[in-house]
mmCIF file with all atom_site columns, C-alpha atoms in Angstrom:
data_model
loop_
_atom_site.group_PDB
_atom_site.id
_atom_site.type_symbol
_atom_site.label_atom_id
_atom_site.label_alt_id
_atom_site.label_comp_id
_atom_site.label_asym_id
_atom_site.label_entity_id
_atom_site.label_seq_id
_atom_site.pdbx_PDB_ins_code
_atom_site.Cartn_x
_atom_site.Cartn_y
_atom_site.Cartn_z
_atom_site.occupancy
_atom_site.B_iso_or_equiv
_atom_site.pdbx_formal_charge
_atom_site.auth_seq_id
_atom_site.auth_comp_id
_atom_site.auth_asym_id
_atom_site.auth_atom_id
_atom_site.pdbx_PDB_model_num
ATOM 1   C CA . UNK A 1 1   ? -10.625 -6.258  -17.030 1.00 0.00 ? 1   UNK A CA 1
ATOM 2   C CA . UNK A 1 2   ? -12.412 -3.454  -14.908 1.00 0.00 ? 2   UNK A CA 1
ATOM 3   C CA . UNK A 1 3   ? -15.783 -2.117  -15.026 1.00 0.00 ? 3   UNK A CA 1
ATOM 4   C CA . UNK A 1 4   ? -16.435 1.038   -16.058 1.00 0.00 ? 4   UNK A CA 1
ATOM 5   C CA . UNK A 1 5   ? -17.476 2.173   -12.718 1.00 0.00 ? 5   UNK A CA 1
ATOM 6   C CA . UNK A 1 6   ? -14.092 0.770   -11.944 1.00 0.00 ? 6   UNK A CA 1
ATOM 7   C CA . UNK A 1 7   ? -12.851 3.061   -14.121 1.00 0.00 ? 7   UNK A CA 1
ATOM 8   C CA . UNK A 1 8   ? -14.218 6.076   -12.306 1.00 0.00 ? 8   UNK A CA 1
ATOM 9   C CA . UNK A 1 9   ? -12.506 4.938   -9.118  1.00 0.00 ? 9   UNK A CA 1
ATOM 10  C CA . UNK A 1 10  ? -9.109  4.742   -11.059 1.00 0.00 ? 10  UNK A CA 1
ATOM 11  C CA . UNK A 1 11  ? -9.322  8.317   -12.542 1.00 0.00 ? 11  UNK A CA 1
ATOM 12  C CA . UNK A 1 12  ? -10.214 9.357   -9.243  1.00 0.00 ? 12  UNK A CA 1
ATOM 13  C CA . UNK A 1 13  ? -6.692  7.719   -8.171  1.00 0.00 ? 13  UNK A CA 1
ATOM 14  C CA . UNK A 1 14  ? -5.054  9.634   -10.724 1.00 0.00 ? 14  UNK A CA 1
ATOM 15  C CA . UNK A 1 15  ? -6.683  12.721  -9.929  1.00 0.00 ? 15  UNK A CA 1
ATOM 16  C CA . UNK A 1 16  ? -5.311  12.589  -6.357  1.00 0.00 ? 16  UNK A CA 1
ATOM 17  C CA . UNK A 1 17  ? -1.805  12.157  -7.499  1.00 0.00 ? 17  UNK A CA 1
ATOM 18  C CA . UNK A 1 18  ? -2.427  14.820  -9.785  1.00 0.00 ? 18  UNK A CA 1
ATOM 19  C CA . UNK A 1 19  ? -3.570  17.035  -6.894  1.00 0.00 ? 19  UNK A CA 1
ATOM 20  C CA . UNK A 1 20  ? -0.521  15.622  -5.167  1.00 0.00 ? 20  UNK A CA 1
ATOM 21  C CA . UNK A 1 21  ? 1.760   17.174  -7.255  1.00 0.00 ? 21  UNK A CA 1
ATOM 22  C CA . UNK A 1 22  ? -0.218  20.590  -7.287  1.00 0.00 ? 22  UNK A CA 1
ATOM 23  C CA . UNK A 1 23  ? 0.926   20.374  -3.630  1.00 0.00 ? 23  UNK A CA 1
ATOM 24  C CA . UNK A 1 24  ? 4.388   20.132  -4.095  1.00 0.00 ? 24  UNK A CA 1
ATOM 25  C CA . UNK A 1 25  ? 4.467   16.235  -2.957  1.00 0.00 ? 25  UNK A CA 1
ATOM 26  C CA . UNK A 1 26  ? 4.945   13.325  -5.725  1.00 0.00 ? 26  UNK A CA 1
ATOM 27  C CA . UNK A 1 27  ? 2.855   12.030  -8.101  1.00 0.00 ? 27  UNK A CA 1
ATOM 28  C CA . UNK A 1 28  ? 1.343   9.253   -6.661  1.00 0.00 ? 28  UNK A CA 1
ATOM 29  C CA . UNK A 1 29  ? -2.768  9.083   -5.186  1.00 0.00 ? 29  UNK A CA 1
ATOM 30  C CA . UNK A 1 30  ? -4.778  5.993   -4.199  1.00 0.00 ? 30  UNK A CA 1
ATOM 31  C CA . UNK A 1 31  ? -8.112  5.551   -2.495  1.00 0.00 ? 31  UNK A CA 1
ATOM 32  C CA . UNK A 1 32  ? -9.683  2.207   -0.869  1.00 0.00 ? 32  UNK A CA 1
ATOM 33  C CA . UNK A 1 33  ? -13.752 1.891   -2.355  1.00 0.00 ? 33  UNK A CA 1
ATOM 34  C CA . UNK A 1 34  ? -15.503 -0.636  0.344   1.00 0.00 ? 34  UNK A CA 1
ATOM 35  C CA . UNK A 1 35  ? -17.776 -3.478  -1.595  1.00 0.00 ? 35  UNK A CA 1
ATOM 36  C CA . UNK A 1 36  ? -20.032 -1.534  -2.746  1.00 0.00 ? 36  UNK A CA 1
ATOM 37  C CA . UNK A 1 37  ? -17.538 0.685   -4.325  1.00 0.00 ? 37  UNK A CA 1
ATOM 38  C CA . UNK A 1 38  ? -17.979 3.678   -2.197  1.00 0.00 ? 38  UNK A CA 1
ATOM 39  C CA . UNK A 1 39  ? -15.070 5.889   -1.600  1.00 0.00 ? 39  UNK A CA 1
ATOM 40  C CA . UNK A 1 40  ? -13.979 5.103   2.216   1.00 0.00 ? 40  UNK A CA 1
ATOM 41  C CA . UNK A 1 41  ? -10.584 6.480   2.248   1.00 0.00 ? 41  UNK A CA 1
ATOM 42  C CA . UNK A 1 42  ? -8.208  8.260   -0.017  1.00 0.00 ? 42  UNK A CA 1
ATOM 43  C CA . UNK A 1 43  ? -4.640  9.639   0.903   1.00 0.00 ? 43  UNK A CA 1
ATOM 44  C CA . UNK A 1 44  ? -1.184  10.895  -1.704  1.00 0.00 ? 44  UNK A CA 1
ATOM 45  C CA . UNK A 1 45  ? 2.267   10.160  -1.194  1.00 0.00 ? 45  UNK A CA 1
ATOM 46  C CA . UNK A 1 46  ? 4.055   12.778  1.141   1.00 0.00 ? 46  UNK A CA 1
ATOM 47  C CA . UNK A 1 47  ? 7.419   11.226  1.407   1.00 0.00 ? 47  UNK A CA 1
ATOM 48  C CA . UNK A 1 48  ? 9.196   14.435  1.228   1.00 0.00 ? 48  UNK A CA 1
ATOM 49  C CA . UNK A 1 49  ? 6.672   16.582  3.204   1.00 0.00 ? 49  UNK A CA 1
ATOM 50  C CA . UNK A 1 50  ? 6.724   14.107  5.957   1.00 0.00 ? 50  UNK A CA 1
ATOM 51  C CA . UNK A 1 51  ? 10.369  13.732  6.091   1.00 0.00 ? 51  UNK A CA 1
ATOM 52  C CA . UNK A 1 52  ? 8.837   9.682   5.601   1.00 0.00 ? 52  UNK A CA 1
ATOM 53  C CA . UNK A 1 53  ? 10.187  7.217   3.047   1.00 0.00 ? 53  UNK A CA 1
ATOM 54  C CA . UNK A 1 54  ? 7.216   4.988   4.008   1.00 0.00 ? 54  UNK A CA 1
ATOM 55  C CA . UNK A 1 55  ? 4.439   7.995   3.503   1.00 0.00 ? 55  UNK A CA 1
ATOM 56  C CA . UNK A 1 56  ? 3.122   6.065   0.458   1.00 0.00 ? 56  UNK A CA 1
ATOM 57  C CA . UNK A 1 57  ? -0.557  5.947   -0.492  1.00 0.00 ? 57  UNK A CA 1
ATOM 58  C CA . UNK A 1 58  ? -1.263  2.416   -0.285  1.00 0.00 ? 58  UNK A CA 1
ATOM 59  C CA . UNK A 1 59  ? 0.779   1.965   3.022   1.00 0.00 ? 59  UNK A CA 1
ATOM 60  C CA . UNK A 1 60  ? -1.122  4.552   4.601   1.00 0.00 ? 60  UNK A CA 1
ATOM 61  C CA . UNK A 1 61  ? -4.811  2.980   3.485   1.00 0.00 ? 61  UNK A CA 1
ATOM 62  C CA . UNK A 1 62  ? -3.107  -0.644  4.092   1.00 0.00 ? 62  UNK A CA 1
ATOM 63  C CA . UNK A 1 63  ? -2.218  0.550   7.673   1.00 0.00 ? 63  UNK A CA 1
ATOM 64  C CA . UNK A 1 64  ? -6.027  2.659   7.952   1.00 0.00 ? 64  UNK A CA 1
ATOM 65  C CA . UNK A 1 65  ? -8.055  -0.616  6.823   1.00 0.00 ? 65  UNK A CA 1
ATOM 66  C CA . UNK A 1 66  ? -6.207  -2.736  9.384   1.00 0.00 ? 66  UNK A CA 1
ATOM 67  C CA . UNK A 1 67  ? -7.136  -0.355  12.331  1.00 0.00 ? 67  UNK A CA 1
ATOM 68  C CA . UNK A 1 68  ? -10.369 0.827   11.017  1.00 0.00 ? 68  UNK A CA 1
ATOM 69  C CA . UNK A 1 69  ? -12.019 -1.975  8.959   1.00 0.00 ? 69  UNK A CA 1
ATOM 70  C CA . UNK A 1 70  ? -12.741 -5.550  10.334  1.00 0.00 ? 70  UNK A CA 1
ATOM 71  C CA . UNK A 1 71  ? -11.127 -8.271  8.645   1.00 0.00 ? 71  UNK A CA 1
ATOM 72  C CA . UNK A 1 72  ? -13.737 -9.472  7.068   1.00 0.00 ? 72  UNK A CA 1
ATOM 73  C CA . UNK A 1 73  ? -15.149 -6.001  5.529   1.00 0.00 ? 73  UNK A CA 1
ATOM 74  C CA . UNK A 1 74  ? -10.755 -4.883  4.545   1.00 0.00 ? 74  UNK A CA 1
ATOM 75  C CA . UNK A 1 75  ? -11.171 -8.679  2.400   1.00 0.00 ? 75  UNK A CA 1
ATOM 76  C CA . UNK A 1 76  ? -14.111 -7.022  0.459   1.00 0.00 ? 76  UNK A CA 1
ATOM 77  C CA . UNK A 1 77  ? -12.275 -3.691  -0.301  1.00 0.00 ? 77  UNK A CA 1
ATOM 78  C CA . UNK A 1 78  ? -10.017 -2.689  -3.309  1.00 0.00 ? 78  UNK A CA 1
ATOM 79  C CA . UNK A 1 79  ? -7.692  -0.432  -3.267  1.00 0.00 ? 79  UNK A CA 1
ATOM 80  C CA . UNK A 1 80  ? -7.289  2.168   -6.718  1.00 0.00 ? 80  UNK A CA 1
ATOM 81  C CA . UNK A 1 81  ? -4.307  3.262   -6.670  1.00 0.00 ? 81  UNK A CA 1
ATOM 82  C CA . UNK A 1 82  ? -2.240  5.419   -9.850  1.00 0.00 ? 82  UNK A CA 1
ATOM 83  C CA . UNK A 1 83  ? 1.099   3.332   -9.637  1.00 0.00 ? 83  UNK A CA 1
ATOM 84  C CA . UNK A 1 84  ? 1.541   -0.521  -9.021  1.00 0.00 ? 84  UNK A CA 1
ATOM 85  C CA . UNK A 1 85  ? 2.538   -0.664  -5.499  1.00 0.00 ? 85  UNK A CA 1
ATOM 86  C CA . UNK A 1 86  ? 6.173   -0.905  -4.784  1.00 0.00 ? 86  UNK A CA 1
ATOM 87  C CA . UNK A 1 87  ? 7.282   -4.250  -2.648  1.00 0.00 ? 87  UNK A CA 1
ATOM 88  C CA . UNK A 1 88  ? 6.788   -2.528  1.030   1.00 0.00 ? 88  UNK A CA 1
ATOM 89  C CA . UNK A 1 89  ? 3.154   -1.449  -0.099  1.00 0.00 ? 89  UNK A CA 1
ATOM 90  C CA . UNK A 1 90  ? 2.204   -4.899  -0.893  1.00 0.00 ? 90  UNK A CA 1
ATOM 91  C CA . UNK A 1 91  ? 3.612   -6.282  2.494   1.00 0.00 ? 91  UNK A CA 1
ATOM 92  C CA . UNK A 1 92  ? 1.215   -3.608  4.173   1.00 0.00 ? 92  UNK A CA 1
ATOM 93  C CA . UNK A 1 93  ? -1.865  -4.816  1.820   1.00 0.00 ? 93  UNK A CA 1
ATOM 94  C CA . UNK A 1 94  ? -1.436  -8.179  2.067   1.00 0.00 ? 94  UNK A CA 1
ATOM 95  C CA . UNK A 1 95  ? -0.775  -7.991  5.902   1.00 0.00 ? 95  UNK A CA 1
ATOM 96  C CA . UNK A 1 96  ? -3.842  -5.374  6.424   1.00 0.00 ? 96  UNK A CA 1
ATOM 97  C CA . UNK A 1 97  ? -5.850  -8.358  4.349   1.00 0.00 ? 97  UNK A CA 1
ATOM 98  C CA . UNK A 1 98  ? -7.453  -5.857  1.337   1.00 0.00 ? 98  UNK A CA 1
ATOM 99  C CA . UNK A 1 99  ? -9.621  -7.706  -0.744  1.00 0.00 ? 99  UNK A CA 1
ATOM 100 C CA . UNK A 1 100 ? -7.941  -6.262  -4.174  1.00 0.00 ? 100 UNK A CA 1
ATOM 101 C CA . UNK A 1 101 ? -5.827  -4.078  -5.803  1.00 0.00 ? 101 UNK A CA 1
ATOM 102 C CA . UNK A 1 102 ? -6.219  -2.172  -9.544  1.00 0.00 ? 102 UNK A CA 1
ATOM 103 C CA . UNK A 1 103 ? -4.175  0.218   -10.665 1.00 0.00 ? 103 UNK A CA 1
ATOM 104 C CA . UNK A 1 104 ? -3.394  2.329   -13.648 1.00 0.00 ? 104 UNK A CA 1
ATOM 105 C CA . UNK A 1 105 ? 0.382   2.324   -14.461 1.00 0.00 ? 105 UNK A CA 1
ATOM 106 C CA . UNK A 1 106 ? 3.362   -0.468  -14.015 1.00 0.00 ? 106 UNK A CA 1
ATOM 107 C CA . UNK A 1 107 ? 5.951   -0.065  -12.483 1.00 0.00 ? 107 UNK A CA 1
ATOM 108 C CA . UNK A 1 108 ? 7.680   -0.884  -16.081 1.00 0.00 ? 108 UNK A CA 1
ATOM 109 C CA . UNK A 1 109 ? 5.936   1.496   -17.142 1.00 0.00 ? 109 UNK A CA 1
ATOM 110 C CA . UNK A 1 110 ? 6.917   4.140   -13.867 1.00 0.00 ? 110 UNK A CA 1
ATOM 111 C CA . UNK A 1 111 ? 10.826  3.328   -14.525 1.00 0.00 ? 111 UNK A CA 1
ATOM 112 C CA . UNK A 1 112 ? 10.282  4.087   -18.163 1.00 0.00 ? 112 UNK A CA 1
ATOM 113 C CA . UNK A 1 113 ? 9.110   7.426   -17.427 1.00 0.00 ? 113 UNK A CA 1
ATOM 114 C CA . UNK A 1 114 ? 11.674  8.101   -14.554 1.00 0.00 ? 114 UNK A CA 1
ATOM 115 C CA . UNK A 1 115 ? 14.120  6.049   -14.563 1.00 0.00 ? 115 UNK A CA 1
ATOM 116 C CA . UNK A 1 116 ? 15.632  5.947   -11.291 1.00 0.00 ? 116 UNK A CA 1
ATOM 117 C CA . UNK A 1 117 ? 12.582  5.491   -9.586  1.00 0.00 ? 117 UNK A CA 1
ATOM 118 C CA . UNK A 1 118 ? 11.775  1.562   -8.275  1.00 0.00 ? 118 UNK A CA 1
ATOM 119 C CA . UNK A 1 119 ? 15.711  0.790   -8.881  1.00 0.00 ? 119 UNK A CA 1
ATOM 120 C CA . UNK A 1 120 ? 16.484  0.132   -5.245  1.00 0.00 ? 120 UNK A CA 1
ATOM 121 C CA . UNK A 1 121 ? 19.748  -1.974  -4.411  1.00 0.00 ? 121 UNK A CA 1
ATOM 122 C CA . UNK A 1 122 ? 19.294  -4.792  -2.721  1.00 0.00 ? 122 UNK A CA 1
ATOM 123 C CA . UNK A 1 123 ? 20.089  -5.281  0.551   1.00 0.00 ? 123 UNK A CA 1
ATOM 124 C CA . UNK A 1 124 ? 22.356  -8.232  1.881   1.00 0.00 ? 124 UNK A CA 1
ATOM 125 C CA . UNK A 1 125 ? 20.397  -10.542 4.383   1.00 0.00 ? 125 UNK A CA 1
ATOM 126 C CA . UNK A 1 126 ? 22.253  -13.162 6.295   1.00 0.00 ? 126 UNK A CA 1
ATOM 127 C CA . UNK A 1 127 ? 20.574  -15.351 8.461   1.00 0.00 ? 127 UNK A CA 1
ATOM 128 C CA . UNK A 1 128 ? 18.902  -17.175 9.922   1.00 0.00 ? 128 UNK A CA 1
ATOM 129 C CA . UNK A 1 129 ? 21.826  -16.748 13.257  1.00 0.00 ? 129 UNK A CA 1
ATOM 130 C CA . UNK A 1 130 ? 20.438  -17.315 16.109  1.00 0.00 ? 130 UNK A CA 1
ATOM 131 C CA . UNK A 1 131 ? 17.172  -19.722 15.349  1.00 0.00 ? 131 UNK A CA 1
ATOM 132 C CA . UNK A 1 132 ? 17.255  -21.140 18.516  1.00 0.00 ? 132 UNK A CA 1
ATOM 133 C CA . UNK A 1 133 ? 17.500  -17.880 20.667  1.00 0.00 ? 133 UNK A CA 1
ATOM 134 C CA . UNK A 1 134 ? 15.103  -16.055 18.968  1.00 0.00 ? 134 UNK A CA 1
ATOM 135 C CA . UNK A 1 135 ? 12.802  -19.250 18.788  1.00 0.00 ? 135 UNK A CA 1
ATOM 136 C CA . UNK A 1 136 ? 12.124  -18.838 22.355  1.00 0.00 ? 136 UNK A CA 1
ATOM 137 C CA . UNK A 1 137 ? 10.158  -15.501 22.239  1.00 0.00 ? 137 UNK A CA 1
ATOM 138 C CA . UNK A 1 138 ? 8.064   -16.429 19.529  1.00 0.00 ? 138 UNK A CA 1
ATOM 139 C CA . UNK A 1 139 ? 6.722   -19.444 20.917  1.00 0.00 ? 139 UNK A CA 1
ATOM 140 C CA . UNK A 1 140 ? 6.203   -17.563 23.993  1.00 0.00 ? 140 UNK A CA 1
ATOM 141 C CA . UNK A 1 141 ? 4.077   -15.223 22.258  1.00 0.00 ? 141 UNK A CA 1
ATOM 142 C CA . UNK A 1 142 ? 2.194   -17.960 20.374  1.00 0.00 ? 142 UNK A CA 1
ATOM 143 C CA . UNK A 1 143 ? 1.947   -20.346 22.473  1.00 0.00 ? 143 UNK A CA 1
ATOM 144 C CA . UNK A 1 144 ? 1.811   -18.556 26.066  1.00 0.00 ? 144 UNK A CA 1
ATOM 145 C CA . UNK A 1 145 ? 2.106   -21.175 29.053  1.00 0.00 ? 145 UNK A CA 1
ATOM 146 C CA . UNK A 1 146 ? -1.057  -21.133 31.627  1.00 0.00 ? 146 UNK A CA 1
#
């Protein structure tokens, strides 16, 4: 469960998506609160008014905590956000090391209003090809010789 105070921070989430689409970009707002739950960044999804498939709110906090934030404060953060994040948002939050994430509709619940959106093919992956050849440059990188 969240805290009302929580709750604040949510509507506020929705409100940016909400001002998102009074914009003419999609319906989706999220904002990172630091520990104390102040506001430290906020951003909206402008996929088509960047021309950007990866202009998604929590990316773009994800990828501002990781340059901005230390590790240590981005592990005490959450991130309010109006829509579950989509797979290649949570890469970017896990990777940028946020603390937390709430949000205030599933993507069940997304697809249900709009169906199309979240129903991505998937992709074929084959591999792993070439272990050993592309072994070599990440041991170099991890392990560099002196």
């Amino acid at each position: 469960m969240i805290t009302s105070a929580e709750e604040v921070l949510l509507r506020r989430a929705i409100d940016i998506a909400a001002r998102a689409v009074a914009l003419g970009d999609a319906p989706y707002g999220s904002l990172l609160a630091g520990p104390d739950g102040a506001v430290l960044a906020e951003a909206h999804n402008t996929v088509r008014r960047d021309d950007d498939i990866t202009a998604h709110p929590e990316l773009k906090l994800a990828r501002w905590a990781a340059r901005e934030l230390t590790p240590d404060t981005a592990a005490r953060t959450t991130l309010y956000t109006s829509c579950q994040p989509c797979g290649m948002c949570d890469g970017a939050i896990a990777r940028s090391g946020l603390g937390r994430v709430v949000y205030a509709l599933s993507t069940e619940q997304l697809v249900a209003l709009n169906p199309p959106s979240g129903a991505w093919p998937a992709v074929p992956h084959d591999g792993p090809a070439l272990p050993d050849e592309a072994r070599a440059p990440v041991a170099a990188y991890y392990r560099p010789t002196r």
